[in-house]
Amino acid sequence: MIKNILILLICVLCCSCLSKESDYTNNGVKEVQKVTLTITGEIGEAFSWPEVKFECFKALIGNKELCFSNNQIKGITLEKGYKYQLKVKRIIYDYPIQDGNLPDDYELISIISKQKLE
């Protein structure tokens, strides 16, 4: 009888833990925004974990400066020598990554403009 109760208790605890982990990793979305993103055409440098340096495209959302790799925005591959204005879906998550920043995903909705730089 005690053995059955212990097994039942272990099952309940395991299911409880799995449910919380599943909610955390499957959803975790704090907010979804539609924003205008300007790729300035300037090239910068950024670091990914673990301290790997890579070239990135400097960008603005309002006054906030960002830097994107050429395939970081789903649905478009950015090209050097162009300035872009894009409408994107910004997916903001509510859990921090290892360096303490909040990860955001970006998905292309439409290309507003693409201009070759001189």
Coordinates of C-alpha atoms in Angstrom, one line a residue, residues 16-104:
S16 CA 4.0 18.8 -12.1
C17 CA 7.6 19.5 -13.1
L18 CA 7.1 18.6 -16.7
S19 CA 4.1 20.8 -17.0
K20 CA 6.1 23.8 -15.6
E21 CA 9.1 23.2 -17.9
S22 CA 6.8 22.8 -20.9
D23 CA 5.0 26.1 -20.2
Y24 CA 8.4 27.8 -19.8
T25 CA 10.0 26.5 -23.0
N26 CA 7.0 26.3 -25.3
N27 CA 5.5 29.7 -24.7
G28 CA 7.8 32.1 -22.9
V29 CA 6.5 34.9 -25.2
K30 CA 6.0 38.1 -23.4
E31 CA 4.9 40.3 -26.3
V32 CA 4.6 40.4 -30.1
Q33 CA 5.0 43.7 -31.8
K34 CA 4.8 44.9 -35.4
V35 CA 7.6 47.5 -35.8
T36 CA 9.5 49.4 -38.5
L37 CA 13.1 48.4 -38.6
T38 CA 15.7 50.5 -40.5
I39 CA 18.9 48.7 -41.6
T40 CA 21.3 51.7 -42.0
G41 CA 23.7 50.0 -44.4
E42 CA 26.6 50.4 -42.0
I43 CA 28.5 47.3 -40.9
G44 CA 29.4 46.8 -37.3
E45 CA 30.8 44.1 -35.1
A46 CA 29.0 42.0 -32.5
F47 CA 29.8 39.1 -30.3
S48 CA 27.9 35.8 -29.9
W49 CA 28.4 33.3 -27.1
P50 CA 31.1 32.2 -26.4
E51 CA 32.9 35.5 -27.5
V52 CA 32.8 34.8 -31.2
K53 CA 33.1 38.1 -33.1
F54 CA 31.1 38.6 -36.3
E55 CA 30.1 41.3 -38.7
C56 CA 26.6 42.6 -38.4
F57 CA 24.3 45.1 -40.1
K58 CA 23.6 48.2 -37.9
A59 CA 19.9 48.9 -37.4
L60 CA 17.4 51.1 -35.7
I61 CA 14.0 50.6 -34.2
G62 CA 13.0 54.2 -33.2
N63 CA 16.1 55.4 -31.4
K64 CA 17.2 52.0 -30.2
E65 CA 20.4 50.7 -32.0
L66 CA 20.7 47.1 -32.9
C67 CA 23.0 44.9 -34.9
F68 CA 21.8 41.9 -37.0
S69 CA 23.6 39.1 -38.8
N70 CA 22.6 38.7 -42.5
N71 CA 20.1 35.9 -41.7
Q72 CA 18.9 36.9 -38.2
I73 CA 15.6 38.3 -39.6
K74 CA 13.5 35.3 -40.7
G75 CA 12.3 35.7 -44.3
I76 CA 15.2 37.9 -45.6
T77 CA 18.9 37.7 -46.3
L78 CA 20.4 41.1 -45.9
E79 CA 22.9 42.3 -48.5
K80 CA 25.9 44.6 -48.0
G81 CA 25.7 48.0 -49.7
Y82 CA 21.9 48.4 -49.1
K83 CA 19.8 50.4 -46.7
Y84 CA 16.5 48.8 -45.9
Q85 CA 13.3 49.8 -44.2
L86 CA 11.4 46.7 -43.1
K87 CA 8.1 46.0 -41.4
V88 CA 8.8 43.1 -39.0
K89 CA 7.2 41.1 -36.3
R90 CA 9.3 41.4 -33.1
I91 CA 8.8 38.5 -30.7
I92 CA 9.9 39.4 -27.2
Y93 CA 10.5 36.6 -24.7
D94 CA 10.2 36.9 -20.9
Y95 CA 13.2 34.8 -19.9
P96 CA 16.8 36.0 -20.1
I97 CA 19.6 34.2 -22.0
Q98 CA 23.0 33.5 -20.4
D99 CA 24.4 37.0 -20.7
G100 CA 21.3 38.5 -19.0
N101 CA 19.8 40.0 -22.2
L102 CA 16.3 39.2 -23.4
P103 CA 16.3 37.4 -26.7
D104 CA 14.0 38.8 -29.4

